[in-house]
PDB file of C-alpha atoms in Angstrom:
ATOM      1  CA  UNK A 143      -5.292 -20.044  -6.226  1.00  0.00           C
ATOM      2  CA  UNK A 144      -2.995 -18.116  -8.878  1.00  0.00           C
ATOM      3  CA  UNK A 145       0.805 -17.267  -6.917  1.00  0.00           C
ATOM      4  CA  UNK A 146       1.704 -13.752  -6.223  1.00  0.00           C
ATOM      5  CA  UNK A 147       4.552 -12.342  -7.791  1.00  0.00           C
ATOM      6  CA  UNK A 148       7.092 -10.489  -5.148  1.00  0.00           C
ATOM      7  CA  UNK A 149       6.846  -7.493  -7.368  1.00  0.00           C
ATOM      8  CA  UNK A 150       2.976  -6.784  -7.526  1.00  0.00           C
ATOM      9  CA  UNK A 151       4.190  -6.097  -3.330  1.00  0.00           C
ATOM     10  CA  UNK A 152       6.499  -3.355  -3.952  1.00  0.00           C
ATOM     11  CA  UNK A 153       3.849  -0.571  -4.793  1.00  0.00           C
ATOM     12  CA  UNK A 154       2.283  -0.888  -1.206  1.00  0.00           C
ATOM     13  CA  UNK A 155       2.052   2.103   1.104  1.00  0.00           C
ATOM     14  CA  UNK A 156       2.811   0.065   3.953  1.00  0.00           C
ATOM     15  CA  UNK A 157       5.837  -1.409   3.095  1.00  0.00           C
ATOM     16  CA  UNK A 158       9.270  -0.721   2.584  1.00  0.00           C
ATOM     17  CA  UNK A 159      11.091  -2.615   0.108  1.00  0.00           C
ATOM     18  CA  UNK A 160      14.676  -3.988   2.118  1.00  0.00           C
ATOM     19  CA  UNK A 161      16.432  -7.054   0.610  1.00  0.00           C
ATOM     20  CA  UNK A 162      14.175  -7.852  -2.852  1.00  0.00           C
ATOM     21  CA  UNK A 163      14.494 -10.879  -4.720  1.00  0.00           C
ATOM     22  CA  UNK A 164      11.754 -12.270  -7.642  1.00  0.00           C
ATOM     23  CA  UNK A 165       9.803 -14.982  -5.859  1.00  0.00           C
ATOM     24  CA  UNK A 166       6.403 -16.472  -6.223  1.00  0.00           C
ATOM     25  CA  UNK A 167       3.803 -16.703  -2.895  1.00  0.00           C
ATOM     26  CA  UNK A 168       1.585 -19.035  -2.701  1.00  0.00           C
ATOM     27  CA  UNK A 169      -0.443 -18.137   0.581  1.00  0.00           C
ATOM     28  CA  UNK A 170       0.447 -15.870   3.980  1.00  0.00           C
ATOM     29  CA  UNK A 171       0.460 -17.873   7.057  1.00  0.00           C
ATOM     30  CA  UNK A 172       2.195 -17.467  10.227  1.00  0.00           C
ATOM     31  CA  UNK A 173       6.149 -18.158  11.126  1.00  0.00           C
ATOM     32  CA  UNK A 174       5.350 -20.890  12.644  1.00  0.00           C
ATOM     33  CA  UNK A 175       3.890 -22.782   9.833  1.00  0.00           C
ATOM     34  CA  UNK A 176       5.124 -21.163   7.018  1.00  0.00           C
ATOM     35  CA  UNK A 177       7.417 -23.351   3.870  1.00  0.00           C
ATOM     36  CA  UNK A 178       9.309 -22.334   0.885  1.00  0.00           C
ATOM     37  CA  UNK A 179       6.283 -20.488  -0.842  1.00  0.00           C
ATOM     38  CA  UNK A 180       5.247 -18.732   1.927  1.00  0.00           C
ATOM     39  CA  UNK A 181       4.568 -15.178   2.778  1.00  0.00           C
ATOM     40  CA  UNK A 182       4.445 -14.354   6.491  1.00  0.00           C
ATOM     41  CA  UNK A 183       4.691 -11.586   8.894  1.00  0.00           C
ATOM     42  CA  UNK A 184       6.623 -11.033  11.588  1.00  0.00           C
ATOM     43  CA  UNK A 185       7.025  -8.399  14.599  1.00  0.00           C
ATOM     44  CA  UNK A 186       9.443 -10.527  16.771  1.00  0.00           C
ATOM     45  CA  UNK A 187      12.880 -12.114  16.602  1.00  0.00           C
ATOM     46  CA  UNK A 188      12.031 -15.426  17.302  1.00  0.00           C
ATOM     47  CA  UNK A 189       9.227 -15.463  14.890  1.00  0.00           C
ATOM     48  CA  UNK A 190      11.366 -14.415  12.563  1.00  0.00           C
ATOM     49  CA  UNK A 191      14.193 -17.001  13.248  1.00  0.00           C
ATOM     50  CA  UNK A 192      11.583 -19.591  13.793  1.00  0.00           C
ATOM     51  CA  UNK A 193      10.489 -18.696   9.962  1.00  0.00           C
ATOM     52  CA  UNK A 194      14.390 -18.747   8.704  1.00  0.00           C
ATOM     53  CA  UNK A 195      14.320 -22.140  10.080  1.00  0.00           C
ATOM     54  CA  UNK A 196      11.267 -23.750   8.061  1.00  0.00           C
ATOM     55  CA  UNK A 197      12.884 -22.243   4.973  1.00  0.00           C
ATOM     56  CA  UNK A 198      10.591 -19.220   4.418  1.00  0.00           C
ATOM     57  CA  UNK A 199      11.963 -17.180   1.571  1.00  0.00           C
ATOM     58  CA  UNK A 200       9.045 -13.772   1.898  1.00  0.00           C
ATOM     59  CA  UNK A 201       8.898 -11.888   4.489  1.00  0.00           C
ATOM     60  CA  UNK A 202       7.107  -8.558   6.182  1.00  0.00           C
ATOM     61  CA  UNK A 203       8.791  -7.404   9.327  1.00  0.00           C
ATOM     62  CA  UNK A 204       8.190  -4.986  11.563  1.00  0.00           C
ATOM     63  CA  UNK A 205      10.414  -1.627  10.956  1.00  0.00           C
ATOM     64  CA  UNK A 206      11.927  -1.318  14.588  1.00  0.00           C
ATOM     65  CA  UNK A 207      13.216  -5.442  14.801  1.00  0.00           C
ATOM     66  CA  UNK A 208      14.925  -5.062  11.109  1.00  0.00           C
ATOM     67  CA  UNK A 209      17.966  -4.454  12.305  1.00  0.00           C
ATOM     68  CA  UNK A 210      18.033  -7.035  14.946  1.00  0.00           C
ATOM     69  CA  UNK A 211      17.261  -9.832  12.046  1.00  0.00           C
ATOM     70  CA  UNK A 212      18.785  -8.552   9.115  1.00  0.00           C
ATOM     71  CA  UNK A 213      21.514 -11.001   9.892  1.00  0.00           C
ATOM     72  CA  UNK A 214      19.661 -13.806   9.525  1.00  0.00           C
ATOM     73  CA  UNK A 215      18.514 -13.225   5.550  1.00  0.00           C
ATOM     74  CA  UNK A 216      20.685 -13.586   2.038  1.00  0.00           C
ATOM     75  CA  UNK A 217      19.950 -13.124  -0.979  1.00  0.00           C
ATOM     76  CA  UNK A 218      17.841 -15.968  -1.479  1.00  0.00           C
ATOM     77  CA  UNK A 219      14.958 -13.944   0.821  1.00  0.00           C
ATOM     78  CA  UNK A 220      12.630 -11.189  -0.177  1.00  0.00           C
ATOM     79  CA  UNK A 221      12.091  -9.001   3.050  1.00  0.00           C
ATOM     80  CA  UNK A 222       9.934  -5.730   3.028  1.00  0.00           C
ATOM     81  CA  UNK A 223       9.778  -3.946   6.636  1.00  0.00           C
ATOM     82  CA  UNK A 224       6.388  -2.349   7.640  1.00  0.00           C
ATOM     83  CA  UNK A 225       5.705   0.728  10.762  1.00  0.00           C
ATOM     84  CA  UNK A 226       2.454  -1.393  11.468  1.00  0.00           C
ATOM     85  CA  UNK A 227       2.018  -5.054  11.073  1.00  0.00           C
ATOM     86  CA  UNK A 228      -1.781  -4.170  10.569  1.00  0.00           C
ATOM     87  CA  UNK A 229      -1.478  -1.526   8.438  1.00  0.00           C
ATOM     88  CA  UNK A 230       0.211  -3.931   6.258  1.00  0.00           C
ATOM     89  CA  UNK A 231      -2.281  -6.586   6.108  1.00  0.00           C
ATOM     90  CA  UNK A 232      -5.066  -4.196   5.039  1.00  0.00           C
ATOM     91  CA  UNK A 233      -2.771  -3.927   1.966  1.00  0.00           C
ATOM     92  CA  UNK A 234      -1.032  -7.287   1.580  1.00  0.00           C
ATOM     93  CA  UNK A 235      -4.170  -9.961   2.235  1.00  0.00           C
ATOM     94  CA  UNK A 236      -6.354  -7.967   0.500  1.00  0.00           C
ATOM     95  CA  UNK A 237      -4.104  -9.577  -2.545  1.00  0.00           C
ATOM     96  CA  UNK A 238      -4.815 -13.152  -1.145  1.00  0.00           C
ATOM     97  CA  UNK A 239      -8.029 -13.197  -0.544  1.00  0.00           C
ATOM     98  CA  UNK A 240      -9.760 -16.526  -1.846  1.00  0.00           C
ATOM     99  CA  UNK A 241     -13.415 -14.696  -2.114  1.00  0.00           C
ATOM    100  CA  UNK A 242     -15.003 -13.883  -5.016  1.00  0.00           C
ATOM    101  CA  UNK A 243     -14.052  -9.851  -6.116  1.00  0.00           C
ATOM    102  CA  UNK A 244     -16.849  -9.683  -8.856  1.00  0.00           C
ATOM    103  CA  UNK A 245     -20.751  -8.375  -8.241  1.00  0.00           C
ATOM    104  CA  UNK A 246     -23.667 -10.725  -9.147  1.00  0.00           C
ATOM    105  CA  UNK A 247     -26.398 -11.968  -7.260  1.00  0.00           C
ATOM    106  CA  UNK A 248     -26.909 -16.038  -6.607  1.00  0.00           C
ATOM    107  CA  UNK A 249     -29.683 -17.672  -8.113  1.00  0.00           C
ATOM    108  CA  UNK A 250     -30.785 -18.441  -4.963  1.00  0.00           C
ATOM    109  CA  UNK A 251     -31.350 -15.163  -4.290  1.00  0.00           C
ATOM    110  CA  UNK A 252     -34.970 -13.347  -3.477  1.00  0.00           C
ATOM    111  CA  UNK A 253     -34.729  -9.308  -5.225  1.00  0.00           C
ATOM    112  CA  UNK A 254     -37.964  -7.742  -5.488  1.00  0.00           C
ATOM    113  CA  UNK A 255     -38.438  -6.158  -8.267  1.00  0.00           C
ATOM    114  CA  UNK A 256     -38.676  -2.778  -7.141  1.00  0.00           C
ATOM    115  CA  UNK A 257     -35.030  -3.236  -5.362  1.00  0.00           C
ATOM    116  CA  UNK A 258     -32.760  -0.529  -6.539  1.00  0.00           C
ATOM    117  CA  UNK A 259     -29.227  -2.383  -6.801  1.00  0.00           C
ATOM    118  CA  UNK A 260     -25.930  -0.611  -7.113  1.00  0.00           C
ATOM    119  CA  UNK A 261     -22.848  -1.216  -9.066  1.00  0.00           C
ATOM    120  CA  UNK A 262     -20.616  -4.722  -8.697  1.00  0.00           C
ATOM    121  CA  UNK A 263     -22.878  -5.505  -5.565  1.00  0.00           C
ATOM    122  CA  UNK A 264     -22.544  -9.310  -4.676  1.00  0.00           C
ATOM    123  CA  UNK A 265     -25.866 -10.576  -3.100  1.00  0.00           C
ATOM    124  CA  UNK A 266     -25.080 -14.800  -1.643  1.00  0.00           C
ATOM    125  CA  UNK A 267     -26.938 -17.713  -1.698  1.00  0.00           C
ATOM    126  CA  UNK A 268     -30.963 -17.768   0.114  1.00  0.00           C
ATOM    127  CA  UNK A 269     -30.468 -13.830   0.424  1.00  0.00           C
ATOM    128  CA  UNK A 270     -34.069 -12.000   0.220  1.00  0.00           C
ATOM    129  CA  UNK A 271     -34.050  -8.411  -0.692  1.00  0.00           C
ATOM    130  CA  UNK A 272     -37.315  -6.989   0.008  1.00  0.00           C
ATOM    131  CA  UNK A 273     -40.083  -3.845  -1.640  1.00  0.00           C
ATOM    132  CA  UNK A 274     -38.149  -0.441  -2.367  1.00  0.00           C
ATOM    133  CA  UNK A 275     -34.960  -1.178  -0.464  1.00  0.00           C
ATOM    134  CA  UNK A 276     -31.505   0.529  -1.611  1.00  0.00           C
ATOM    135  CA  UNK A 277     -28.222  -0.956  -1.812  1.00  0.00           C
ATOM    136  CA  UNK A 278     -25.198   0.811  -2.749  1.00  0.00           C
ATOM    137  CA  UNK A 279     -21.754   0.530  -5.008  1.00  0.00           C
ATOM    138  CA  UNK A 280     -19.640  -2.397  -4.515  1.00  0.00           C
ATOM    139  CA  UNK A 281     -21.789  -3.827  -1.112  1.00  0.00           C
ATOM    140  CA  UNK A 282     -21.495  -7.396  -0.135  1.00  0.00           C
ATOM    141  CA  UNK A 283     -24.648  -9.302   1.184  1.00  0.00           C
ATOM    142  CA  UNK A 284     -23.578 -12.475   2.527  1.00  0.00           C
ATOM    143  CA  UNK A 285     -25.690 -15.658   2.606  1.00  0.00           C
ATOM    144  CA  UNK A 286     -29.113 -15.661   4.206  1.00  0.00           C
ATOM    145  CA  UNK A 287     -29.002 -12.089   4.779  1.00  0.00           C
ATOM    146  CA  UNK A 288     -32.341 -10.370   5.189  1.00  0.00           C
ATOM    147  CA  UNK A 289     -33.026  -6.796   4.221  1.00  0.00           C
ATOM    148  CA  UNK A 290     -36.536  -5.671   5.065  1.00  0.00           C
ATOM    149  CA  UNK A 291     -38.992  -3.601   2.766  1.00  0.00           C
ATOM    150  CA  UNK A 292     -37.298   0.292   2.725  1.00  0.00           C
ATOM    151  CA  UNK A 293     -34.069  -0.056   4.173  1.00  0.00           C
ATOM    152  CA  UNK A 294     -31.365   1.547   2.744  1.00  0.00           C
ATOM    153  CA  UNK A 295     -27.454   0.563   2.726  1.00  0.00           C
ATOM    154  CA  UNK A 296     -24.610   2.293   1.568  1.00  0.00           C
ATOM    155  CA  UNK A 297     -21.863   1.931  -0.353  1.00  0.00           C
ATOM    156  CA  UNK A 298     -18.513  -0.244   0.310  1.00  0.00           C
ATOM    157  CA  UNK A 299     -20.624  -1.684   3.189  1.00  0.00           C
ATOM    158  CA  UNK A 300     -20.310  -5.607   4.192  1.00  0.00           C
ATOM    159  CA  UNK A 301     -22.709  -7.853   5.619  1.00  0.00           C
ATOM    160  CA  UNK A 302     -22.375 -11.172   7.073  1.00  0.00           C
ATOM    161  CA  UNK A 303     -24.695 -13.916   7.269  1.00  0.00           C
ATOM    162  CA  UNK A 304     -28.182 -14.645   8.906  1.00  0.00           C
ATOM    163  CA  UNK A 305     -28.217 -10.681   9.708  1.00  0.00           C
ATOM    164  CA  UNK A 306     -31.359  -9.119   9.487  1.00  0.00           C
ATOM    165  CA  UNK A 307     -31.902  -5.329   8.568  1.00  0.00           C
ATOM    166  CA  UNK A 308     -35.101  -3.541   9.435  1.00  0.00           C
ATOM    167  CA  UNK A 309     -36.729  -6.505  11.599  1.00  0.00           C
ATOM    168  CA  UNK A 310     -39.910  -5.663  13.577  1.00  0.00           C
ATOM    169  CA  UNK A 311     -38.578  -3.319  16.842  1.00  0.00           C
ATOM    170  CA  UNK A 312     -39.880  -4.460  20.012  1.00  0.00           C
ATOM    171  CA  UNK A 313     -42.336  -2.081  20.732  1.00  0.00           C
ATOM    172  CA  UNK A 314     -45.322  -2.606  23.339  1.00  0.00           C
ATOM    173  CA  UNK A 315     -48.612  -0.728  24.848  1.00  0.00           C
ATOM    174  CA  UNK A 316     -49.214  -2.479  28.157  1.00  0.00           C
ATOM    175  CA  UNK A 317     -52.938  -1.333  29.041  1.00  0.00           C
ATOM    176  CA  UNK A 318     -53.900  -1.483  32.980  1.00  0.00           C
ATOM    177  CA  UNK A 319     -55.105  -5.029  32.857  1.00  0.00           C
ATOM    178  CA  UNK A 320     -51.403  -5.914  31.681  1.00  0.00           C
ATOM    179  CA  UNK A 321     -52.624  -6.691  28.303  1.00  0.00           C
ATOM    180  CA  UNK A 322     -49.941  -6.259  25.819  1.00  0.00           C
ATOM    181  CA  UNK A 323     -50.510  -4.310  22.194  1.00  0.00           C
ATOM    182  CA  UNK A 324     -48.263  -4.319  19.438  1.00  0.00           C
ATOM    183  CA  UNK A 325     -47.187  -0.979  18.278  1.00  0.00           C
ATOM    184  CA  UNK A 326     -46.452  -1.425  14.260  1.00  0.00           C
ATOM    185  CA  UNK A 327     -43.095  -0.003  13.764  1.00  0.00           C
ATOM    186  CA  UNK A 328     -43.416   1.424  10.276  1.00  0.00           C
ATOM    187  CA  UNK A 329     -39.950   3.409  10.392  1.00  0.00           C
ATOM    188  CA  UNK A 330     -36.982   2.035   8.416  1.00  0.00           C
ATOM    189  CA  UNK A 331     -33.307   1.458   8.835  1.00  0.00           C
ATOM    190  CA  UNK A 332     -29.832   3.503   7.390  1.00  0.00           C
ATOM    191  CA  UNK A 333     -26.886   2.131   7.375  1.00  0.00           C
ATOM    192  CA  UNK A 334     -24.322   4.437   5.429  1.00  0.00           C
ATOM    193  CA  UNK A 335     -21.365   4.015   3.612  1.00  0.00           C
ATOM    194  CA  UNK A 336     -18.777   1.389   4.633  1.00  0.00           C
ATOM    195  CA  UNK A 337     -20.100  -0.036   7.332  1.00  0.00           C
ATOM    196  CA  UNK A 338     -19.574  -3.626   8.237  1.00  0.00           C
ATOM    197  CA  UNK A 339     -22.064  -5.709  10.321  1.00  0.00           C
ATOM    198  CA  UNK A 340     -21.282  -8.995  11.429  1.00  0.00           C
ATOM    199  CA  UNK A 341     -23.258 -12.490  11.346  1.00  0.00           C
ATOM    200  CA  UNK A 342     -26.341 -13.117  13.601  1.00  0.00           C
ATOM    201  CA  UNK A 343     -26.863  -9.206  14.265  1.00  0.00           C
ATOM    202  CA  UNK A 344     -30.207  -7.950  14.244  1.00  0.00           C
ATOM    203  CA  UNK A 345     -30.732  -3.995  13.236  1.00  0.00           C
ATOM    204  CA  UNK A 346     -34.899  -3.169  14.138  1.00  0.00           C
ATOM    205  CA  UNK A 347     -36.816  -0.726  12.166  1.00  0.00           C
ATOM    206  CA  UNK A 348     -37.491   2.894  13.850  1.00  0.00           C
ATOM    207  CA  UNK A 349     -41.293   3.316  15.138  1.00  0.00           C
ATOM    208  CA  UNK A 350     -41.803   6.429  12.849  1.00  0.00           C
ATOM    209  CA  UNK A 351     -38.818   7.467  11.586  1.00  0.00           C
ATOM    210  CA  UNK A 352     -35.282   5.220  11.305  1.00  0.00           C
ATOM    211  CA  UNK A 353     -33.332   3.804  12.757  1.00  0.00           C
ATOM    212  CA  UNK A 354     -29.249   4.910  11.761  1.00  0.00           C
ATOM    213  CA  UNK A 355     -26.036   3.252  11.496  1.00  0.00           C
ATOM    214  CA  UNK A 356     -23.403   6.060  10.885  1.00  0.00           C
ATOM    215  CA  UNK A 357     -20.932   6.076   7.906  1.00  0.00           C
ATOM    216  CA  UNK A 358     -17.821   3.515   9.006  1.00  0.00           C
ATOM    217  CA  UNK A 359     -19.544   1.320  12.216  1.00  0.00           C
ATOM    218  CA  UNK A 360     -18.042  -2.046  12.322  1.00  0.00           C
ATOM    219  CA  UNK A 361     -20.793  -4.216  14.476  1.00  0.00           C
ATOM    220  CA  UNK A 362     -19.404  -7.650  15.017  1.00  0.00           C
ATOM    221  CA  UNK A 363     -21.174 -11.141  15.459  1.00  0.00           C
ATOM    222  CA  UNK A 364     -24.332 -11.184  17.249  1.00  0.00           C
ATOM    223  CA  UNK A 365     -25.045  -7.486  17.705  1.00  0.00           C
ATOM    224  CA  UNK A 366     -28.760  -6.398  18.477  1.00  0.00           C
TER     225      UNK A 366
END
């Protein structure tokens, strides 16, 4: 993994540049385990002395402790203070993240043809994208992923792995002898934009119509 200069940091929302030194990063872990090229965050004074300790030179601390722990950093640290610890991870990690950035779909892959495919979407390994269904801008579809015939996703959406979109709903006629007929569910599912669904969910198809996940859901891991 390429190192992250201390400077590319300075341009974040979420952070407030406090005692700045040119450094290089080589991950973000926590206080506890963090070295020389680490990055870490910290919202308490003992993680942060704890960090001091292992020789941590980059840090993100919570606004409200600075004070408390300025003390314990010279000039050979590069500290940036942050209103939300979270807020600042949406920003900072984003920077560190190992996966792959770049659209493409794996040759593994199964893309009908009639598939319409947005911009930089990444499609993973054993995938199958089935008749007439829509995928938006800049979507991930994670390995062995099923989209059904019709469905349509959004844009800036993520899903995980083994999920399946527009499986068969679970829809009986019991007739009086307690003989059980399928209905055929010939609806579809909508998932809008930036939506994330976790692995192992299941989304079923609508009877008639569809079935609708609403622009910024987050489902996590074994949803139904």
């Amino acid at each position: 993994m390429t190192d992250i200069n201390s400077a590319d940091l300075n341009g974040f929302q979420s952070l407030t540049k406090r005692n700045f030194t040119n450094m290089k990063f080589s991950h973000v872990t926590t206080p506890e385990k963090g070295n020389s090229s680490s990055l870490v965050f910290s919202s308490q004074v003992a993680q942060t002395e704890t960090a001091v300790k292992n020789g941590v030179a980059g840090f993100i601390v919570l606004e409200k402790i600075y004070d408390q722990v300025k003390p314990l950093f010279s000039d050979k640290h590069c500290v940036w203070t942050t209103k939300q610890i979270n807020a600042a991870m949406v920003e900072v990690l984003a920077v560190f993240d190992r996966t792959t950035k770049e659209g493409g779909i794996h040759p593994s892959a199964i893309v009908h043809a009639t598939a319409k495919i947005g911009k930089q979407v990444r499609i993973g390994e054993y995938a199958v994208i089935k008749e007439h269904v829509i995928i938006g801008d800049h979507t991930i579809i994670s390995a062995h992923v099923v989209i059904e015939s019709y469905c349509e996703i959004g844009a800036l959406c993520r899903i995980a792995s083994h999920t399946t979109i527009g499986s068969d709903g679970f829809g009986y006629y019991t007739d009086k002898n307690f003989a059980h007929h399928k209905i055929p569910q010939i609806g579809k599912v909508v998932i809008e934009d930036h939506c994330d669904l976790g692995s192992h969910c299941s989304v079923d198809r609508a009877t008639l119509t569809e079935t609708r996940i609403k622009a910024g859901s987050k489902l996590d891991n074994f949803c139904h």
